[in-house]
Amino acid sequence: MPGISVKDVTIKYADKSKKDKKSKKEPPEIIALDNFSADFDDEKFNVIIGASGCGKTTLIRAVAGLLDYEGEIFFDETDAMELTVKDRNVAYVPQGYSLYPSMTVFDNIASPLKAAGAGREEVTERVKSIARKLGLELLLNRKPKELSGGQQQLVAIGRALVRRPSVCLMDEPFSNVDVKKRAILRSYVKNVVADTGCTVIYVTHDVKEAVALADKLFIMNEGKLVASGTPIEVFKRRGAVIDDFRNALAERSLV
């Protein structure tokens, strides 16, 4: 599985919320990523944490090939610009569930396999296997509307991982799930990712979730990388942004 290197990546876009309709002037630019560089380890759970608007989602969308950027992104030694979407073999799990409402859980998870032309026996075996690991085996005949928010997000994750991607990008998948249920859902995801051996980049603003999941932790602020390393290595360092997250972790641990 590939490690991913991001080298001096900058992404700018117009702040349309500040465009003056009476003026022909272009609206001011927002710098979502500012000369950002980081190395994400292969076959590891790489977790990015930062406040809303710091560039987390922009970064993983660039890695997925969904945004143009200045700079370079490498999958192992290969420039991402030289890879087709198929060659990148990336699965992307956004915040929303994006499930097919008329299809069962089984068919939702199976959809990428069927699209790739997998045979019936292979589809059945792989869907049932990943459903079992995610605690969904008793829900395969249900429709999305019959599931809780957490269950729907697990279905979305199962659909992403069932085709065995090299890289899985997850954008705050449990942000709409009750805090008390997140630990259970995290354990399901951590286990199934370990079995697939894919490289994960996981975005969150929840410091407790970040520490629970991360093999390697990245702290972002205003489009820049503040610190990276194991959670222990990161929180040994000093700095205003790191101190804020350290304090938040201490407060969450008391809840």
Short mmCIF file of C-alpha atoms in Angstrom, two decimals:
data_model
loop_
_atom_site.label_atom_id
_atom_site.label_comp_id
_atom_site.label_asym_id
_atom_site.label_seq_id
_atom_site.Cartn_x
_atom_site.Cartn_y
_atom_site.Cartn_z
CA MET A 1 0.00 0.00 0.00
CA PRO A 2 1.30 3.47 -0.80
CA GLY A 3 2.54 6.10 1.56
CA ILE A 4 1.44 9.59 0.55
CA SER A 5 3.72 12.62 0.45
CA VAL A 6 2.33 16.12 0.11
CA LYS A 7 4.97 18.65 -0.94
CA ASP A 8 4.48 22.43 -0.78
CA VAL A 9 0.80 22.26 -1.73
CA THR A 10 -1.15 25.51 -1.93
CA ILE A 11 -4.84 25.84 -2.72
CA LYS A 12 -6.60 29.18 -3.11
CA TYR A 13 -10.16 30.03 -3.97
CA ALA A 14 -12.35 33.09 -4.16
CA ASP A 15 -14.37 33.97 -1.07
CA LYS A 16 -17.73 34.34 -2.81
CA SER A 17 -19.42 35.25 0.46
CA LYS A 18 -17.61 38.61 0.29
CA LYS A 19 -18.26 39.37 -3.37
CA ASP A 20 -19.83 42.77 -3.94
CA LYS A 21 -22.63 42.28 -6.47
CA LYS A 22 -22.41 45.93 -7.47
CA SER A 23 -18.68 45.75 -8.18
CA LYS A 24 -16.79 44.08 -11.01
CA LYS A 25 -13.86 43.40 -8.72
CA GLU A 26 -13.03 39.80 -7.96
CA PRO A 27 -13.77 38.72 -4.37
CA PRO A 28 -10.80 38.29 -2.03
CA GLU A 29 -8.93 34.99 -2.04
CA ILE A 30 -8.97 32.43 0.73
CA ILE A 31 -5.78 30.39 1.14
CA ALA A 32 -7.12 26.99 2.18
CA LEU A 33 -3.71 25.29 2.11
CA ASP A 34 -0.57 27.38 2.50
CA ASN A 35 2.59 25.66 1.23
CA PHE A 36 1.51 22.51 3.09
CA SER A 37 3.88 19.53 3.36
CA ALA A 38 3.41 16.23 5.19
CA ASP A 39 4.21 12.52 4.87
CA PHE A 40 1.39 10.07 5.58
CA ASP A 41 2.63 6.58 6.47
CA ASP A 42 1.54 3.55 4.47
CA GLU A 43 -0.78 0.99 6.08
CA LYS A 44 -1.23 3.28 9.09
CA PHE A 45 -4.07 5.30 10.58
CA ASN A 46 -3.02 8.89 9.86
CA VAL A 47 -5.29 11.33 11.69
CA ILE A 48 -5.54 15.05 10.92
CA ILE A 49 -6.96 17.30 13.61
CA GLY A 50 -7.67 20.99 13.52
CA ALA A 51 -10.37 23.59 13.97
CA SER A 52 -13.13 24.00 11.40
CA GLY A 53 -11.85 25.87 8.35
CA CYS A 54 -8.18 24.99 8.85
CA GLY A 55 -7.94 23.11 5.53
CA LYS A 56 -8.45 19.48 6.58
CA THR A 57 -11.19 18.66 4.09
CA THR A 58 -9.47 20.63 1.33
CA LEU A 59 -6.34 18.52 1.85
CA ILE A 60 -7.99 15.13 1.55
CA ARG A 61 -10.07 16.26 -1.42
CA ALA A 62 -6.82 17.23 -3.13
CA VAL A 63 -5.33 13.81 -2.34
CA ALA A 64 -8.47 12.21 -3.77
CA GLY A 65 -7.96 14.11 -7.02
CA LEU A 66 -11.09 16.24 -6.56
CA LEU A 67 -9.33 19.63 -6.41
CA ASP A 68 -6.63 21.36 -8.42
CA TYR A 69 -3.55 22.44 -6.48
CA GLU A 70 -0.12 24.02 -6.73
CA GLY A 71 2.71 21.79 -5.52
CA GLU A 72 3.12 18.02 -5.60
CA ILE A 73 1.39 14.95 -4.18
CA PHE A 74 3.09 11.56 -4.43
CA PHE A 75 1.71 8.06 -4.03
CA ASP A 76 4.93 6.29 -3.04
CA GLU A 77 7.38 7.56 -5.68
CA THR A 78 4.76 8.43 -8.31
CA ASP A 79 3.43 11.94 -8.88
CA ALA A 80 -0.36 11.85 -8.46
CA MET A 81 -0.70 13.90 -11.65
CA GLU A 82 0.59 10.87 -13.57
CA LEU A 83 -2.01 8.53 -12.07
CA THR A 84 -5.54 7.95 -13.29
CA VAL A 85 -8.33 7.83 -10.71
CA LYS A 86 -8.35 4.03 -11.09
CA ASP A 87 -4.59 3.81 -10.52
CA ARG A 88 -4.83 5.90 -7.36
CA ASN A 89 -7.27 3.30 -5.97
CA VAL A 90 -8.61 5.76 -3.40
CA ALA A 91 -11.86 5.43 -1.46
CA TYR A 92 -13.40 8.61 -0.06
CA VAL A 93 -15.91 8.70 2.81
CA PRO A 94 -17.43 12.19 3.17
CA GLN A 95 -19.32 13.50 6.19
CA GLY A 96 -22.71 12.70 4.69
CA TYR A 97 -23.81 9.10 4.29
CA SER A 98 -24.56 9.30 0.53
CA LEU A 99 -26.30 5.92 0.53
CA TYR A 100 -28.74 4.75 -2.14
CA PRO A 101 -32.09 5.07 -0.33
CA SER A 102 -33.94 2.46 -2.41
CA MET A 103 -31.24 -0.20 -1.98
CA THR A 104 -30.65 -2.57 0.92
CA VAL A 105 -27.54 -2.42 3.08
CA PHE A 106 -26.20 -5.45 1.18
CA ASP A 107 -26.67 -3.79 -2.20
CA ASN A 108 -25.24 -0.47 -1.01
CA ILE A 109 -22.05 -2.17 0.17
CA ALA A 110 -21.93 -4.37 -2.93
CA SER A 111 -22.39 -1.53 -5.43
CA PRO A 112 -18.68 -0.83 -6.16
CA LEU A 113 -17.96 -4.54 -6.57
CA LYS A 114 -20.83 -4.98 -9.01
CA ALA A 115 -19.71 -1.88 -10.91
CA ALA A 116 -16.26 -3.46 -11.24
CA GLY A 117 -17.78 -6.67 -12.64
CA ALA A 118 -17.14 -8.97 -9.66
CA GLY A 119 -18.93 -12.33 -9.72
CA ARG A 120 -21.91 -13.12 -7.50
CA GLU A 121 -20.01 -15.45 -5.16
CA GLU A 122 -17.18 -12.97 -4.66
CA VAL A 123 -19.64 -10.14 -4.01
CA THR A 124 -21.56 -12.17 -1.44
CA GLU A 125 -18.42 -13.34 0.37
CA ARG A 126 -16.81 -9.90 0.56
CA VAL A 127 -19.97 -8.05 1.56
CA LYS A 128 -20.80 -10.53 4.33
CA SER A 129 -17.21 -10.49 5.56
CA ILE A 130 -16.98 -6.73 5.92
CA ALA A 131 -20.53 -6.49 7.30
CA ARG A 132 -19.57 -8.95 10.04
CA LYS A 133 -16.48 -6.92 10.96
CA LEU A 134 -18.54 -3.72 11.11
CA GLY A 135 -21.38 -5.24 13.13
CA LEU A 136 -23.83 -4.97 10.22
CA GLU A 137 -24.43 -8.66 9.51
CA LEU A 138 -28.00 -8.58 10.89
CA LEU A 139 -28.90 -5.43 8.96
CA LEU A 140 -28.07 -6.48 5.40
CA ASN A 141 -31.71 -6.65 4.27
CA ARG A 142 -32.67 -3.25 5.68
CA LYS A 143 -32.96 0.05 3.83
CA PRO A 144 -30.96 3.12 4.95
CA LYS A 145 -34.05 4.82 6.43
CA GLU A 146 -34.35 1.92 8.89
CA LEU A 147 -30.85 2.53 10.30
CA SER A 148 -29.45 4.93 12.87
CA GLY A 149 -27.02 7.63 11.78
CA GLY A 150 -24.07 5.64 13.08
CA GLN A 151 -25.19 2.50 11.26
CA GLN A 152 -25.61 4.43 8.03
CA GLN A 153 -22.08 5.76 8.32
CA LEU A 154 -20.74 2.25 8.92
CA VAL A 155 -22.50 1.17 5.72
CA ALA A 156 -20.79 4.03 3.87
CA ILE A 157 -17.43 2.94 5.29
CA GLY A 158 -18.13 -0.70 4.40
CA ARG A 159 -18.94 0.34 0.84
CA ALA A 160 -15.64 2.24 0.64
CA LEU A 161 -13.51 -0.58 2.03
CA VAL A 162 -15.18 -3.61 0.42
CA ARG A 163 -13.26 -3.12 -2.82
CA ARG A 164 -9.98 -3.13 -0.88
CA PRO A 165 -8.63 0.31 -1.80
CA SER A 166 -4.99 1.20 -1.35
CA VAL A 167 -5.95 4.48 0.35
CA CYS A 168 -9.06 5.41 2.32
CA LEU A 169 -9.85 9.06 3.06
CA MET A 170 -12.43 9.69 5.81
CA ASP A 171 -13.82 13.16 6.47
CA GLU A 172 -15.25 13.32 10.01
CA PRO A 173 -17.43 10.23 9.43
CA PHE A 174 -18.87 10.22 12.96
CA SER A 175 -19.45 13.94 13.41
CA ASN A 176 -23.24 13.43 13.47
CA VAL A 177 -23.13 10.44 15.84
CA ASP A 178 -23.81 10.60 19.58
CA VAL A 179 -20.53 10.91 21.51
CA LYS A 180 -21.26 7.83 23.63
CA LYS A 181 -21.61 5.64 20.54
CA ARG A 182 -18.46 6.85 18.79
CA ALA A 183 -16.05 4.63 20.75
CA ILE A 184 -17.86 1.49 19.58
CA LEU A 185 -17.96 2.69 15.98
CA ARG A 186 -14.27 3.65 16.10
CA SER A 187 -13.32 0.16 17.27
CA TYR A 188 -15.22 -1.40 14.36
CA VAL A 189 -13.46 0.85 11.86
CA LYS A 190 -10.01 0.44 13.40
CA ASN A 191 -10.31 -3.36 13.23
CA VAL A 192 -11.56 -3.56 9.67
CA VAL A 193 -8.90 -1.12 8.45
CA ALA A 194 -6.21 -3.23 10.14
CA ASP A 195 -7.50 -6.27 8.25
CA THR A 196 -7.48 -4.54 4.86
CA GLY A 197 -4.03 -3.00 5.35
CA CYS A 198 -4.94 0.21 3.53
CA THR A 199 -3.43 3.61 4.19
CA VAL A 200 -5.93 5.81 6.02
CA ILE A 201 -6.09 9.59 6.27
CA TYR A 202 -8.83 10.43 8.77
CA VAL A 203 -10.04 13.96 9.44
CA THR A 204 -11.59 15.04 12.74
CA HIS A 205 -11.88 18.02 15.06
CA ASP A 206 -12.45 15.72 18.08
CA VAL A 207 -9.17 15.47 19.99
CA LYS A 208 -10.19 12.37 21.95
CA GLU A 209 -11.16 10.58 18.74
CA ALA A 210 -7.88 11.61 17.13
CA VAL A 211 -5.77 10.19 19.96
CA ALA A 212 -7.82 6.97 20.09
CA LEU A 213 -7.33 6.26 16.38
CA ALA A 214 -4.00 7.74 15.37
CA ASP A 215 -0.86 5.80 14.61
CA LYS A 216 0.41 9.16 13.41
CA LEU A 217 -1.20 12.48 14.33
CA PHE A 218 -1.13 15.73 12.34
CA ILE A 219 -2.24 19.08 13.76
CA MET A 220 -3.29 21.73 11.24
CA ASN A 221 -3.95 25.43 11.69
CA GLU A 222 -4.81 28.03 9.05
CA GLY A 223 -3.76 25.82 6.14
CA LYS A 224 -0.40 24.86 7.63
CA LEU A 225 1.01 21.83 9.43
CA VAL A 226 1.75 22.66 13.06
CA ALA A 227 3.07 19.29 14.26
CA SER A 228 3.16 15.60 13.36
CA GLY A 229 4.23 12.35 15.01
CA THR A 230 2.71 9.82 17.37
CA PRO A 231 0.14 11.35 19.74
CA ILE A 232 2.67 11.13 22.59
CA GLU A 233 5.35 12.86 20.51
CA VAL A 234 2.99 15.62 19.40
CA PHE A 235 1.62 16.45 22.83
CA LYS A 236 5.09 16.62 24.36
CA ARG A 237 5.72 19.69 22.23
CA ARG A 238 4.87 23.27 23.10
CA GLY A 239 3.00 25.94 21.20
CA ALA A 240 -0.31 27.75 21.43
CA VAL A 241 -2.23 25.47 19.05
CA ILE A 242 -0.83 22.27 20.57
CA ASP A 243 -1.54 23.58 24.07
CA ASP A 244 -5.16 24.22 23.10
CA PHE A 245 -5.62 20.64 21.94
CA ARG A 246 -3.79 19.25 24.97
CA ASN A 247 -6.15 21.18 27.24
CA ALA A 248 -9.16 20.02 25.24
CA LEU A 249 -8.01 16.41 25.61
CA ALA A 250 -7.67 16.84 29.37
CA GLU A 251 -11.17 18.32 29.59
CA ARG A 252 -12.69 15.52 27.48
CA SER A 253 -10.95 12.91 29.66
CA LEU A 254 -12.80 14.28 32.69
CA VAL A 255 -16.22 13.90 31.07
#
